[in-house]
JSON list of C-alpha atoms and ligand atoms in Angstrom, two decimals:
[
{"chain": "A", "resi": 1, "resn": "MET", "atom": "CA", "xyz": [5.63, -0.64, 5.83]},
{"chain": "A", "resi": 2, "resn": "LYS", "atom": "CA", "xyz": [3.16, -3.18, 4.54]},
{"chain": "A", "resi": 3, "resn": "ALA", "atom": "CA", "xyz": [2.86, -4.44, 0.98]},
{"chain": "A", "resi": 4, "resn": "THR", "atom": "CA", "xyz": [0.48, -7.25, 1.88]},
{"chain": "A", "resi": 5, "resn": "TYR", "atom": "CA", "xyz": [-0.46, -8.39, -1.62]},
{"chain": "A", "resi": 6, "resn": "LEU", "atom": "CA", "xyz": [2.92, -8.45, -3.35]},
{"chain": "A", "resi": 7, "resn": "ASP", "atom": "CA", "xyz": [5.62, -11.10, -3.55]},
{"chain": "A", "resi": 8, "resn": "PRO", "atom": "CA", "xyz": [7.80, -10.22, -0.49]},
{"chain": "A", "resi": 9, "resn": "ALA", "atom": "CA", "xyz": [10.90, -9.39, -2.56]},
{"chain": "A", "resi": 10, "resn": "VAL", "atom": "CA", "xyz": [8.89, -7.12, -4.86]},
{"chain": "A", "resi": 11, "resn": "GLY", "atom": "CA", "xyz": [7.22, -5.57, -1.83]},
{"chain": "A", "resi": 12, "resn": "GLN", "atom": "CA", "xyz": [10.59, -4.83, -0.22]},
{"chain": "A", "resi": 13, "resn": "TYR", "atom": "CA", "xyz": [11.85, -3.30, -3.44]},
{"chain": "A", "resi": 14, "resn": "LEU", "atom": "CA", "xyz": [8.74, -1.14, -3.83]},
{"chain": "A", "resi": 15, "resn": "LEU", "atom": "CA", "xyz": [8.97, 0.10, -0.26]},
{"chain": "A", "resi": 16, "resn": "ALA", "atom": "CA", "xyz": [12.69, 0.82, -0.56]},
{"chain": "A", "resi": 17, "resn": "HIS", "atom": "CA", "xyz": [11.80, 3.13, -3.44]},
{"chain": "A", "resi": 18, "resn": "THR", "atom": "CA", "xyz": [9.08, 5.07, -1.64]},
{"chain": "A", "resi": 19, "resn": "THR", "atom": "CA", "xyz": [10.05, 8.25, 0.25]},
{"chain": "A", "resi": 20, "resn": "LEU", "atom": "CA", "xyz": [10.49, 7.40, 3.92]},
{"chain": "A", "resi": 21, "resn": "PRO", "atom": "CA", "xyz": [8.40, 9.02, 6.68]},
{"chain": "A", "resi": 22, "resn": "ASP", "atom": "CA", "xyz": [10.04, 11.88, 8.58]},
{"chain": "A", "resi": 23, "resn": "ASP", "atom": "CA", "xyz": [11.28, 11.71, 12.19]},
{"chain": "A", "resi": 24, "resn": "LEU", "atom": "CA", "xyz": [8.00, 13.00, 13.61]},
{"chain": "A", "resi": 25, "resn": "LEU", "atom": "CA", "xyz": [5.93, 10.20, 12.03]},
{"chain": "A", "resi": 26, "resn": "ASP", "atom": "CA", "xyz": [8.57, 7.63, 13.06]},
{"chain": "A", "resi": 27, "resn": "ALA", "atom": "CA", "xyz": [8.41, 8.91, 16.66]},
{"chain": "A", "resi": 28, "resn": "LEU", "atom": "CA", "xyz": [4.60, 8.72, 16.61]},
{"chain": "A", "resi": 29, "resn": "ALA", "atom": "CA", "xyz": [4.70, 5.14, 15.31]},
{"chain": "A", "resi": 30, "resn": "LEU", "atom": "CA", "xyz": [7.19, 4.19, 18.05]},
{"chain": "A", "resi": 31, "resn": "GLU", "atom": "CA", "xyz": [5.19, 5.84, 20.85]},
{"chain": "A", "resi": 32, "resn": "THR", "atom": "CA", "xyz": [1.99, 4.23, 19.55]},
{"chain": "A", "resi": 33, "resn": "ARG", "atom": "CA", "xyz": [3.64, 0.78, 19.80]},
{"chain": "A", "resi": 34, "resn": "GLU", "atom": "CA", "xyz": [4.92, 1.52, 23.31]},
{"chain": "A", "resi": 35, "resn": "VAL", "atom": "CA", "xyz": [1.61, 2.87, 24.61]},
{"chain": "A", "resi": 36, "resn": "THR", "atom": "CA", "xyz": [-0.99, 0.75, 22.82]},
{"chain": "A", "resi": 37, "resn": "GLY", "atom": "CA", "xyz": [0.86, -2.56, 22.25]},
{"chain": "A", "resi": 38, "resn": "ASP", "atom": "CA", "xyz": [-0.85, -4.78, 19.68]},
{"chain": "A", "resi": 39, "resn": "ARG", "atom": "CA", "xyz": [-3.39, -2.07, 18.95]},
{"chain": "A", "resi": 40, "resn": "ALA", "atom": "CA", "xyz": [-0.64, -0.23, 17.10]},
{"chain": "A", "resi": 41, "resn": "GLY", "atom": "CA", "xyz": [-1.51, -2.53, 14.18]},
{"chain": "A", "resi": 42, "resn": "MET", "atom": "CA", "xyz": [-4.54, -0.27, 13.64]},
{"chain": "A", "resi": 43, "resn": "GLN", "atom": "CA", "xyz": [-2.27, 2.56, 12.52]},
{"chain": "A", "resi": 44, "resn": "ILE", "atom": "CA", "xyz": [-2.04, 3.10, 8.78]},
{"chain": "A", "resi": 45, "resn": "SER", "atom": "CA", "xyz": [1.27, 2.14, 7.20]},
{"chain": "A", "resi": 46, "resn": "PRO", "atom": "CA", "xyz": [3.88, 4.70, 6.08]},
{"chain": "A", "resi": 47, "resn": "ASP", "atom": "CA", "xyz": [3.25, 4.01, 2.38]},
{"chain": "A", "resi": 48, "resn": "GLN", "atom": "CA", "xyz": [-0.46, 4.69, 2.91]},
{"chain": "A", "resi": 49, "resn": "GLY", "atom": "CA", "xyz": [0.51, 7.86, 4.73]},
{"chain": "A", "resi": 50, "resn": "ARG", "atom": "CA", "xyz": [2.55, 8.96, 1.74]},
{"chain": "A", "resi": 51, "resn": "PHE", "atom": "CA", "xyz": [-0.45, 8.22, -0.49]},
{"chain": "A", "resi": 52, "resn": "LEU", "atom": "CA", "xyz": [-2.81, 10.25, 1.74]},
{"chain": "A", "resi": 53, "resn": "THR", "atom": "CA", "xyz": [-0.59, 13.32, 1.63]},
{"chain": "A", "resi": 54, "resn": "MET", "atom": "CA", "xyz": [-0.22, 13.06, -2.16]},
{"chain": "A", "resi": 55, "resn": "ILE", "atom": "CA", "xyz": [-3.93, 12.55, -2.85]},
{"chain": "A", "resi": 56, "resn": "THR", "atom": "CA", "xyz": [-4.83, 15.50, -0.61]},
{"chain": "A", "resi": 57, "resn": "GLN", "atom": "CA", "xyz": [-2.34, 17.67, -2.50]},
{"chain": "A", "resi": 58, "resn": "LEU", "atom": "CA", "xyz": [-3.34, 16.40, -5.96]},
{"chain": "A", "resi": 59, "resn": "SER", "atom": "CA", "xyz": [-7.08, 16.79, -5.34]},
{"chain": "A", "resi": 60, "resn": "ARG", "atom": "CA", "xyz": [-6.50, 20.28, -3.85]},
{"chain": "A", "resi": 61, "resn": "ALA", "atom": "CA", "xyz": [-8.97, 19.33, -1.12]},
{"chain": "A", "resi": 62, "resn": "GLY", "atom": "CA", "xyz": [-9.81, 22.20, 1.22]},
{"chain": "A", "resi": 63, "resn": "ASN", "atom": "CA", "xyz": [-12.38, 20.51, 3.47]},
{"chain": "A", "resi": 64, "resn": "VAL", "atom": "CA", "xyz": [-11.23, 17.07, 4.62]},
{"chain": "A", "resi": 65, "resn": "VAL", "atom": "CA", "xyz": [-12.86, 14.65, 7.08]},
{"chain": "A", "resi": 66, "resn": "GLU", "atom": "CA", "xyz": [-11.35, 11.66, 8.86]},
{"chain": "A", "resi": 67, "resn": "VAL", "atom": "CA", "xyz": [-13.37, 8.96, 10.63]},
{"chain": "A", "resi": 68, "resn": "GLY", "atom": "CA", "xyz": [-11.04, 6.99, 12.92]},
{"chain": "A", "resi": 69, "resn": "THR", "atom": "CA", "xyz": [-8.06, 9.02, 14.17]},
{"chain": "A", "resi": 70, "resn": "PHE", "atom": "CA", "xyz": [-6.48, 6.79, 16.85]},
{"chain": "A", "resi": 71, "resn": "THR", "atom": "CA", "xyz": [-3.08, 8.34, 17.74]},
{"chain": "A", "resi": 72, "resn": "GLY", "atom": "CA", "xyz": [-3.01, 10.62, 14.72]},
{"chain": "A", "resi": 73, "resn": "TYR", "atom": "CA", "xyz": [-0.79, 9.12, 12.01]},
{"chain": "A", "resi": 74, "resn": "SER", "atom": "CA", "xyz": [-3.27, 9.35, 9.10]},
{"chain": "A", "resi": 75, "resn": "SER", "atom": "CA", "xyz": [-4.55, 12.76, 10.25]},
{"chain": "A", "resi": 76, "resn": "ILE", "atom": "CA", "xyz": [-1.03, 14.21, 10.09]},
{"chain": "A", "resi": 77, "resn": "CYS", "atom": "CA", "xyz": [-0.57, 12.80, 6.59]},
{"chain": "A", "resi": 78, "resn": "LEU", "atom": "CA", "xyz": [-3.89, 14.28, 5.43]},
{"chain": "A", "resi": 79, "resn": "ALA", "atom": "CA", "xyz": [-3.32, 17.65, 7.12]},
{"chain": "A", "resi": 80, "resn": "ARG", "atom": "CA", "xyz": [0.13, 17.95, 5.58]},
{"chain": "A", "resi": 81, "resn": "GLY", "atom": "CA", "xyz": [-1.43, 17.79, 2.12]},
{"chain": "A", "resi": 82, "resn": "LEU", "atom": "CA", "xyz": [-3.81, 20.70, 2.73]},
{"chain": "A", "resi": 83, "resn": "GLY", "atom": "CA", "xyz": [-3.23, 24.02, 1.02]},
{"chain": "A", "resi": 84, "resn": "SER", "atom": "CA", "xyz": [-3.50, 27.33, 2.86]},
{"chain": "A", "resi": 85, "resn": "GLY", "atom": "CA", "xyz": [-6.90, 27.73, 4.52]},
{"chain": "A", "resi": 86, "resn": "GLY", "atom": "CA", "xyz": [-7.59, 23.98, 4.32]},
{"chain": "A", "resi": 87, "resn": "ARG", "atom": "CA", "xyz": [-9.25, 22.21, 7.27]},
{"chain": "A", "resi": 88, "resn": "LEU", "atom": "CA", "xyz": [-9.31, 18.65, 8.56]},
{"chain": "A", "resi": 89, "resn": "THR", "atom": "CA", "xyz": [-12.13, 17.53, 10.88]},
{"chain": "A", "resi": 90, "resn": "CYS", "atom": "CA", "xyz": [-11.37, 14.29, 12.75]},
{"chain": "A", "resi": 91, "resn": "PHE", "atom": "CA", "xyz": [-13.87, 11.97, 14.42]},
{"chain": "A", "resi": 92, "resn": "ASP", "atom": "CA", "xyz": [-13.01, 9.36, 17.04]},
{"chain": "A", "resi": 93, "resn": "VAL", "atom": "CA", "xyz": [-14.65, 7.87, 20.09]},
{"chain": "A", "resi": 94, "resn": "SER", "atom": "CA", "xyz": [-11.47, 7.60, 22.19]},
{"chain": "A", "resi": 95, "resn": "GLU", "atom": "CA", "xyz": [-10.10, 10.41, 24.38]},
{"chain": "A", "resi": 96, "resn": "GLU", "atom": "CA", "xyz": [-7.33, 8.10, 25.53]},
{"chain": "A", "resi": 97, "resn": "TRP", "atom": "CA", "xyz": [-5.79, 7.58, 22.08]},
{"chain": "A", "resi": 98, "resn": "THR", "atom": "CA", "xyz": [-6.51, 10.97, 20.56]},
{"chain": "A", "resi": 99, "resn": "VAL", "atom": "CA", "xyz": [-4.70, 12.74, 23.38]},
{"chain": "A", "resi": 100, "resn": "ILE", "atom": "CA", "xyz": [-1.55, 11.44, 21.65]},
{"chain": "A", "resi": 101, "resn": "ALA", "atom": "CA", "xyz": [-2.82, 12.72, 18.30]},
{"chain": "A", "resi": 102, "resn": "ARG", "atom": "CA", "xyz": [-3.35, 16.20, 19.77]},
{"chain": "A", "resi": 103, "resn": "ARG", "atom": "CA", "xyz": [0.22, 16.25, 21.09]},
{"chain": "A", "resi": 104, "resn": "TYR", "atom": "CA", "xyz": [1.64, 15.31, 17.68]},
{"chain": "A", "resi": 105, "resn": "TRP", "atom": "CA", "xyz": [-0.54, 17.86, 15.84]},
{"chain": "A", "resi": 106, "resn": "GLU", "atom": "CA", "xyz": [1.06, 20.45, 18.12]},
{"chain": "A", "resi": 107, "resn": "LYS", "atom": "CA", "xyz": [4.59, 19.16, 17.41]},
{"chain": "A", "resi": 108, "resn": "ALA", "atom": "CA", "xyz": [3.83, 19.11, 13.66]},
{"chain": "A", "resi": 109, "resn": "GLY", "atom": "CA", "xyz": [2.52, 22.69, 13.72]},
{"chain": "A", "resi": 110, "resn": "LEU", "atom": "CA", "xyz": [-0.92, 21.57, 12.52]},
{"chain": "A", "resi": 111, "resn": "THR", "atom": "CA", "xyz": [-3.24, 22.69, 15.34]},
{"chain": "A", "resi": 112, "resn": "ASP", "atom": "CA", "xyz": [-4.57, 25.62, 13.32]},
{"chain": "A", "resi": 113, "resn": "ARG", "atom": "CA", "xyz": [-5.95, 23.32, 10.65]},
{"chain": "A", "resi": 114, "resn": "VAL", "atom": "CA", "xyz": [-7.12, 20.21, 12.55]},
{"chain": "A", "resi": 115, "resn": "GLU", "atom": "CA", "xyz": [-10.25, 19.88, 14.70]},
{"chain": "A", "resi": 116, "resn": "LEU", "atom": "CA", "xyz": [-11.23, 16.80, 16.72]},
{"chain": "A", "resi": 117, "resn": "ARG", "atom": "CA", "xyz": [-14.77, 15.73, 17.56]},
{"chain": "A", "resi": 118, "resn": "ILE", "atom": "CA", "xyz": [-15.06, 13.03, 20.19]},
{"chain": "A", "resi": 119, "resn": "GLY", "atom": "CA", "xyz": [-18.01, 10.62, 20.27]},
{"chain": "A", "resi": 120, "resn": "PRO", "atom": "CA", "xyz": [-19.67, 7.91, 18.17]},
{"chain": "A", "resi": 121, "resn": "ALA", "atom": "CA", "xyz": [-19.01, 9.02, 14.60]},
{"chain": "A", "resi": 122, "resn": "ALA", "atom": "CA", "xyz": [-22.45, 7.91, 13.38]},
{"chain": "A", "resi": 123, "resn": "GLU", "atom": "CA", "xyz": [-23.93, 10.67, 15.57]},
{"chain": "A", "resi": 124, "resn": "ARG", "atom": "CA", "xyz": [-21.21, 13.29, 15.33]},
{"chain": "A", "resi": 125, "resn": "LEU", "atom": "CA", "xyz": [-20.80, 13.13, 11.54]},
{"chain": "A", "resi": 126, "resn": "ALA", "atom": "CA", "xyz": [-24.41, 14.22, 11.14]},
{"chain": "A", "resi": 127, "resn": "GLU", "atom": "CA", "xyz": [-23.35, 17.55, 12.70]},
{"chain": "A", "resi": 128, "resn": "LEU", "atom": "CA", "xyz": [-21.19, 18.38, 9.68]},
{"chain": "A", "resi": 129, "resn": "PRO", "atom": "CA", "xyz": [-22.72, 21.50, 8.12]},
{"chain": "A", "resi": 130, "resn": "ALA", "atom": "CA", "xyz": [-24.80, 20.77, 5.03]},
{"chain": "A", "resi": 131, "resn": "ASP", "atom": "CA", "xyz": [-23.67, 24.03, 3.41]},
{"chain": "A", "resi": 132, "resn": "ARG", "atom": "CA", "xyz": [-19.92, 23.28, 3.37]},
{"chain": "A", "resi": 133, "resn": "ALA", "atom": "CA", "xyz": [-19.11, 20.48, 0.95]},
{"chain": "A", "resi": 134, "resn": "VAL", "atom": "CA", "xyz": [-16.53, 17.87, 1.90]},
{"chain": "A", "resi": 135, "resn": "ASP", "atom": "CA", "xyz": [-13.80, 17.40, -0.74]},
{"chain": "A", "resi": 136, "resn": "LEU", "atom": "CA", "xyz": [-12.04, 14.34, 0.67]},
{"chain": "A", "resi": 137, "resn": "ALA", "atom": "CA", "xyz": [-12.79, 11.87, 3.45]},
{"chain": "A", "resi": 138, "resn": "LEU", "atom": "CA", "xyz": [-11.00, 8.88, 4.96]},
{"chain": "A", "resi": 139, "resn": "ILE", "atom": "CA", "xyz": [-13.00, 6.12, 6.66]},
{"chain": "A", "resi": 140, "resn": "ASP", "atom": "CA", "xyz": [-10.85, 3.99, 9.00]},
{"chain": "A", "resi": 141, "resn": "ALA", "atom": "CA", "xyz": [-12.99, 3.20, 12.06]},
{"chain": "A", "resi": 142, "resn": "ASP", "atom": "CA", "xyz": [-15.29, 0.35, 13.21]},
{"chain": "A", "resi": 143, "resn": "LYS", "atom": "CA", "xyz": [-16.07, -1.82, 10.19]},
{"chain": "A", "resi": 144, "resn": "PRO", "atom": "CA", "xyz": [-19.81, -2.59, 10.77]},
{"chain": "A", "resi": 145, "resn": "ASN", "atom": "CA", "xyz": [-20.54, 1.14, 10.61]},
{"chain": "A", "resi": 146, "resn": "TYR", "atom": "CA", "xyz": [-18.77, 1.71, 7.28]},
{"chain": "A", "resi": 147, "resn": "PRO", "atom": "CA", "xyz": [-22.10, 1.90, 5.35]},
{"chain": "A", "resi": 148, "resn": "VAL", "atom": "CA", "xyz": [-23.42, 4.49, 7.86]},
{"chain": "A", "resi": 149, "resn": "TYR", "atom": "CA", "xyz": [-20.31, 6.67, 7.55]},
{"chain": "A", "resi": 150, "resn": "TYR", "atom": "CA", "xyz": [-20.36, 6.27, 3.77]},
{"chain": "A", "resi": 151, "resn": "GLU", "atom": "CA", "xyz": [-23.97, 7.47, 3.44]},
{"chain": "A", "resi": 152, "resn": "ILE", "atom": "CA", "xyz": [-23.50, 10.48, 5.71]},
{"chain": "A", "resi": 153, "resn": "LEU", "atom": "CA", "xyz": [-20.31, 11.47, 3.91]},
{"chain": "A", "resi": 154, "resn": "MET", "atom": "CA", "xyz": [-21.93, 10.99, 0.48]},
{"chain": "A", "resi": 155, "resn": "SER", "atom": "CA", "xyz": [-24.64, 13.44, 1.54]},
{"chain": "A", "resi": 156, "resn": "ARG", "atom": "CA", "xyz": [-21.95, 16.06, 2.31]},
{"chain": "A", "resi": 157, "resn": "LEU", "atom": "CA", "xyz": [-19.49, 15.24, -0.48]},
{"chain": "A", "resi": 158, "resn": "ALA", "atom": "CA", "xyz": [-18.88, 17.70, -3.33]},
{"chain": "A", "resi": 159, "resn": "PRO", "atom": "CA", "xyz": [-19.39, 16.44, -6.90]},
{"chain": "A", "resi": 160, "resn": "GLY", "atom": "CA", "xyz": [-15.98, 15.09, -7.86]},
{"chain": "A", "resi": 161, "resn": "GLY", "atom": "CA", "xyz": [-15.15, 14.61, -4.17]},
{"chain": "A", "resi": 162, "resn": "LEU", "atom": "CA", "xyz": [-13.36, 11.51, -2.91]},
{"chain": "A", "resi": 163, "resn": "ILE", "atom": "CA", "xyz": [-13.95, 9.01, -0.12]},
{"chain": "A", "resi": 164, "resn": "LEU", "atom": "CA", "xyz": [-11.05, 6.69, 0.80]},
{"chain": "A", "resi": 165, "resn": "VAL", "atom": "CA", "xyz": [-11.84, 3.55, 2.79]},
{"chain": "A", "resi": 166, "resn": "ASP", "atom": "CA", "xyz": [-9.19, 1.48, 4.57]},
{"chain": "A", "resi": 167, "resn": "ASN", "atom": "CA", "xyz": [-8.97, -2.30, 5.12]},
{"chain": "A", "resi": 168, "resn": "THR", "atom": "CA", "xyz": [-11.28, -3.22, 2.25]},
{"chain": "A", "resi": 169, "resn": "LEU", "atom": "CA", "xyz": [-9.28, -6.37, 1.42]},
{"chain": "A", "resi": 170, "resn": "TRP", "atom": "CA", "xyz": [-9.28, -7.43, 5.10]},
{"chain": "A", "resi": 171, "resn": "ARG", "atom": "CA", "xyz": [-6.05, -9.42, 4.77]},
{"chain": "A", "resi": 172, "resn": "GLY", "atom": "CA", "xyz": [-7.50, -11.22, 1.77]},
{"chain": "A", "resi": 173, "resn": "ARG", "atom": "CA", "xyz": [-10.32, -12.78, 3.81]},
{"chain": "A", "resi": 174, "resn": "VAL", "atom": "CA", "xyz": [-12.99, -11.06, 1.69]},
{"chain": "A", "resi": 175, "resn": "ALA", "atom": "CA", "xyz": [-11.93, -13.25, -1.25]},
{"chain": "A", "resi": 176, "resn": "ASP", "atom": "CA", "xyz": [-11.65, -16.49, 0.75]},
{"chain": "A", "resi": 177, "resn": "PRO", "atom": "CA", "xyz": [-14.93, -18.46, 0.50]},
{"chain": "A", "resi": 178, "resn": "THR", "atom": "CA", "xyz": [-14.04, -20.49, 3.63]},
{"chain": "A", "resi": 179, "resn": "VAL", "atom": "CA", "xyz": [-14.10, -17.34, 5.81]},
{"chain": "A", "resi": 180, "resn": "ASP", "atom": "CA", "xyz": [-17.52, -16.30, 7.12]},
{"chain": "A", "resi": 181, "resn": "ASP", "atom": "CA", "xyz": [-17.00, -14.26, 10.30]},
{"chain": "A", "resi": 182, "resn": "GLU", "atom": "CA", "xyz": [-18.94, -11.11, 11.15]},
{"chain": "A", "resi": 183, "resn": "ALA", "atom": "CA", "xyz": [-16.18, -8.60, 10.34]},
{"chain": "A", "resi": 184, "resn": "THR", "atom": "CA", "xyz": [-15.42, -10.21, 6.99]},
{"chain": "A", "resi": 185, "resn": "ARG", "atom": "CA", "xyz": [-19.11, -10.28, 6.08]},
{"chain": "A", "resi": 186, "resn": "ALA", "atom": "CA", "xyz": [-19.38, -6.57, 7.00]},
{"chain": "A", "resi": 187, "resn": "ILE", "atom": "CA", "xyz": [-16.48, -5.62, 4.73]},
{"chain": "A", "resi": 188, "resn": "ARG", "atom": "CA", "xyz": [-17.82, -7.77, 1.87]},
{"chain": "A", "resi": 189, "resn": "GLU", "atom": "CA", "xyz": [-21.25, -6.16, 2.17]},
{"chain": "A", "resi": 190, "resn": "PHE", "atom": "CA", "xyz": [-19.70, -2.71, 2.18]},
{"chain": "A", "resi": 191, "resn": "ASN", "atom": "CA", "xyz": [-17.56, -3.50, -0.89]},
{"chain": "A", "resi": 192, "resn": "ASP", "atom": "CA", "xyz": [-20.66, -4.83, -2.70]},
{"chain": "A", "resi": 193, "resn": "LEU", "atom": "CA", "xyz": [-22.61, -1.69, -1.79]},
{"chain": "A", "resi": 194, "resn": "VAL", "atom": "CA", "xyz": [-19.90, 0.60, -3.20]},
{"chain": "A", "resi": 195, "resn": "VAL", "atom": "CA", "xyz": [-19.36, -1.24, -6.46]},
{"chain": "A", "resi": 196, "resn": "SER", "atom": "CA", "xyz": [-23.11, -1.24, -7.19]},
{"chain": "A", "resi": 197, "resn": "ASP", "atom": "CA", "xyz": [-23.61, 2.44, -6.25]},
{"chain": "A", "resi": 198, "resn": "SER", "atom": "CA", "xyz": [-24.42, 4.32, -9.46]},
{"chain": "A", "resi": 199, "resn": "ARG", "atom": "CA", "xyz": [-23.54, 7.65, -7.79]},
{"chain": "A", "resi": 200, "resn": "VAL", "atom": "CA", "xyz": [-19.84, 6.84, -7.77]},
{"chain": "A", "resi": 201, "resn": "THR", "atom": "CA", "xyz": [-16.85, 5.39, -9.58]},
{"chain": "A", "resi": 202, "resn": "SER", "atom": "CA", "xyz": [-14.66, 3.21, -7.37]},
{"chain": "A", "resi": 203, "resn": "LEU", "atom": "CA", "xyz": [-11.18, 1.74, -7.50]},
{"chain": "A", "resi": 204, "resn": "MET", "atom": "CA", "xyz": [-9.85, -0.78, -4.99]},
{"chain": "A", "resi": 205, "resn": "LEU", "atom": "CA", "xyz": [-6.11, -0.31, -4.53]},
{"chain": "A", "resi": 206, "resn": "PRO", "atom": "CA", "xyz": [-3.94, -3.11, -3.06]},
{"chain": "A", "resi": 207, "resn": "ILE", "atom": "CA", "xyz": [-2.02, -0.67, -0.86]},
{"chain": "A", "resi": 208, "resn": "ALA", "atom": "CA", "xyz": [-1.40, -2.09, 2.64]},
{"chain": "A", "resi": 209, "resn": "ASP", "atom": "CA", "xyz": [-4.66, -3.90, 3.60]},
{"chain": "A", "resi": 210, "resn": "GLY", "atom": "CA", "xyz": [-6.66, -2.54, 0.65]},
{"chain": "A", "resi": 211, "resn": "LEU", "atom": "CA", "xyz": [-7.69, 1.07, 0.19]},
{"chain": "A", "resi": 212, "resn": "THR", "atom": "CA", "xyz": [-10.78, 1.83, -1.86]},
{"chain": "A", "resi": 213, "resn": "MET", "atom": "CA", "xyz": [-10.91, 5.16, -3.63]},
{"chain": "A", "resi": 214, "resn": "ILE", "atom": "CA", "xyz": [-14.45, 6.36, -4.37]},
{"chain": "A", "resi": 215, "resn": "ARG", "atom": "CA", "xyz": [-15.23, 9.39, -6.54]},
{"chain": "A", "resi": 216, "resn": "LYS", "atom": "CA", "xyz": [-18.70, 10.93, -6.48]},
{"chain": "A", "resi": 217, "resn": "HIS", "atom": "CA", "xyz": [-20.05, 11.87, -9.93]},
{"chain": "B", "resi": 1, "resn": "SAM", "atom": "C1", "xyz": [-8.04, 1.62, 12.74]},
{"chain": "B", "resi": 1, "resn": "SAM", "atom": "S1", "xyz": [-8.06, 2.86, 14.00]},
{"chain": "B", "resi": 1, "resn": "SAM", "atom": "C2", "xyz": [-7.69, 4.32, 13.10]},
{"chain": "B", "resi": 1, "resn": "SAM", "atom": "C3", "xyz": [-6.24, 4.41, 12.74]},
{"chain": "B", "resi": 1, "resn": "SAM", "atom": "C4", "xyz": [-5.82, 5.78, 12.26]},
{"chain": "B", "resi": 1, "resn": "SAM", "atom": "N1", "xyz": [-6.45, 6.11, 11.00]},
{"chain": "B", "resi": 1, "resn": "SAM", "atom": "C5", "xyz": [-4.30, 5.87, 12.16]},
{"chain": "B", "resi": 1, "resn": "SAM", "atom": "O1", "xyz": [-3.77, 6.05, 11.06]},
{"chain": "B", "resi": 1, "resn": "SAM", "atom": "O2", "xyz": [-3.64, 5.76, 13.19]},
{"chain": "B", "resi": 1, "resn": "SAM", "atom": "C6", "xyz": [-9.78, 2.97, 14.32]},
{"chain": "B", "resi": 1, "resn": "SAM", "atom": "C7", "xyz": [-10.22, 4.10, 15.23]},
{"chain": "B", "resi": 1, "resn": "SAM", "atom": "O3", "xyz": [-11.64, 4.15, 15.16]},
{"chain": "B", "resi": 1, "resn": "SAM", "atom": "C8", "xyz": [-12.12, 4.57, 16.41]},
{"chain": "B", "resi": 1, "resn": "SAM", "atom": "N2", "xyz": [-13.53, 4.16, 16.53]},
{"chain": "B", "resi": 1, "resn": "SAM", "atom": "C9", "xyz": [-14.02, 2.91, 16.75]},
{"chain": "B", "resi": 1, "resn": "SAM", "atom": "N3", "xyz": [-15.35, 2.95, 16.81]},
{"chain": "B", "resi": 1, "resn": "SAM", "atom": "C10", "xyz": [-15.72, 4.24, 16.62]},
{"chain": "B", "resi": 1, "resn": "SAM", "atom": "C11", "xyz": [-16.96, 4.91, 16.58]},
{"chain": "B", "resi": 1, "resn": "SAM", "atom": "N4", "xyz": [-18.13, 4.25, 16.73]},
{"chain": "B", "resi": 1, "resn": "SAM", "atom": "N5", "xyz": [-16.96, 6.24, 16.36]},
{"chain": "B", "resi": 1, "resn": "SAM", "atom": "C12", "xyz": [-15.79, 6.92, 16.19]},
{"chain": "B", "resi": 1, "resn": "SAM", "atom": "N6", "xyz": [-14.59, 6.33, 16.21]},
{"chain": "B", "resi": 1, "resn": "SAM", "atom": "C13", "xyz": [-14.55, 5.01, 16.44]},
{"chain": "B", "resi": 1, "resn": "SAM", "atom": "C14", "xyz": [-11.21, 3.90, 17.43]},
{"chain": "B", "resi": 1, "resn": "SAM", "atom": "O4", "xyz": [-11.23, 4.60, 18.66]},
{"chain": "B", "resi": 1, "resn": "SAM", "atom": "C15", "xyz": [-9.86, 3.95, 16.71]},
{"chain": "B", "resi": 1, "resn": "SAM", "atom": "O5", "xyz": [-9.10, 5.04, 17.16]}
]
């Protein structure tokens, strides 16, 4: 688990008092490390996973969208929070990584509620039907396209709906004036866009690498 922005001892304590992931999520995390090596760092952390399941349950979201599925960890956490009849639509560009996600959806008994759309999300998200409002979305894909994903999802989001965005603290680099690389600039610009958007209320949470919670008015 990651508690990037806490004193390490406090972080350890906090994580020791958060419900642990089950065996299926542990097995997925292990296989992801074995198969993808360093790329496994892209996977959300178990405490974020716990948060995703809880927020899906608490918001009673029925139509959920995920942008950036990788090997499936966050999608399983979202799908597990859905009530009966709820649906999760996942977008990712990679067949190679999502083949693992599909296998774990099967093991988790979630195939009836999860759908995967492969291709560049900026194009495929536009196919979401305009007449079925999205209740909750997670953005966790390529950072420069965050504003594109945000705008498309805002156009589909129900009033009171939520968008969650991962990595918005970017290991603290967003707040370091000596850092000026392309990825950091992209995250800063996205964060500035959200906080000045009068259509929403936003809250940046220091969970893992920063998770912004955005509620549409
Ligand atoms: C940070 S990982 C997602 C991690 C995932 N949420 C998890 O918990 O394991 C980012 C994912 O975005 C996908 N991605 C990158 N560029 C994309 C694009 N243009 N369209 C759709 N997906 C993209 C990658 O293939 C990768 O699987």
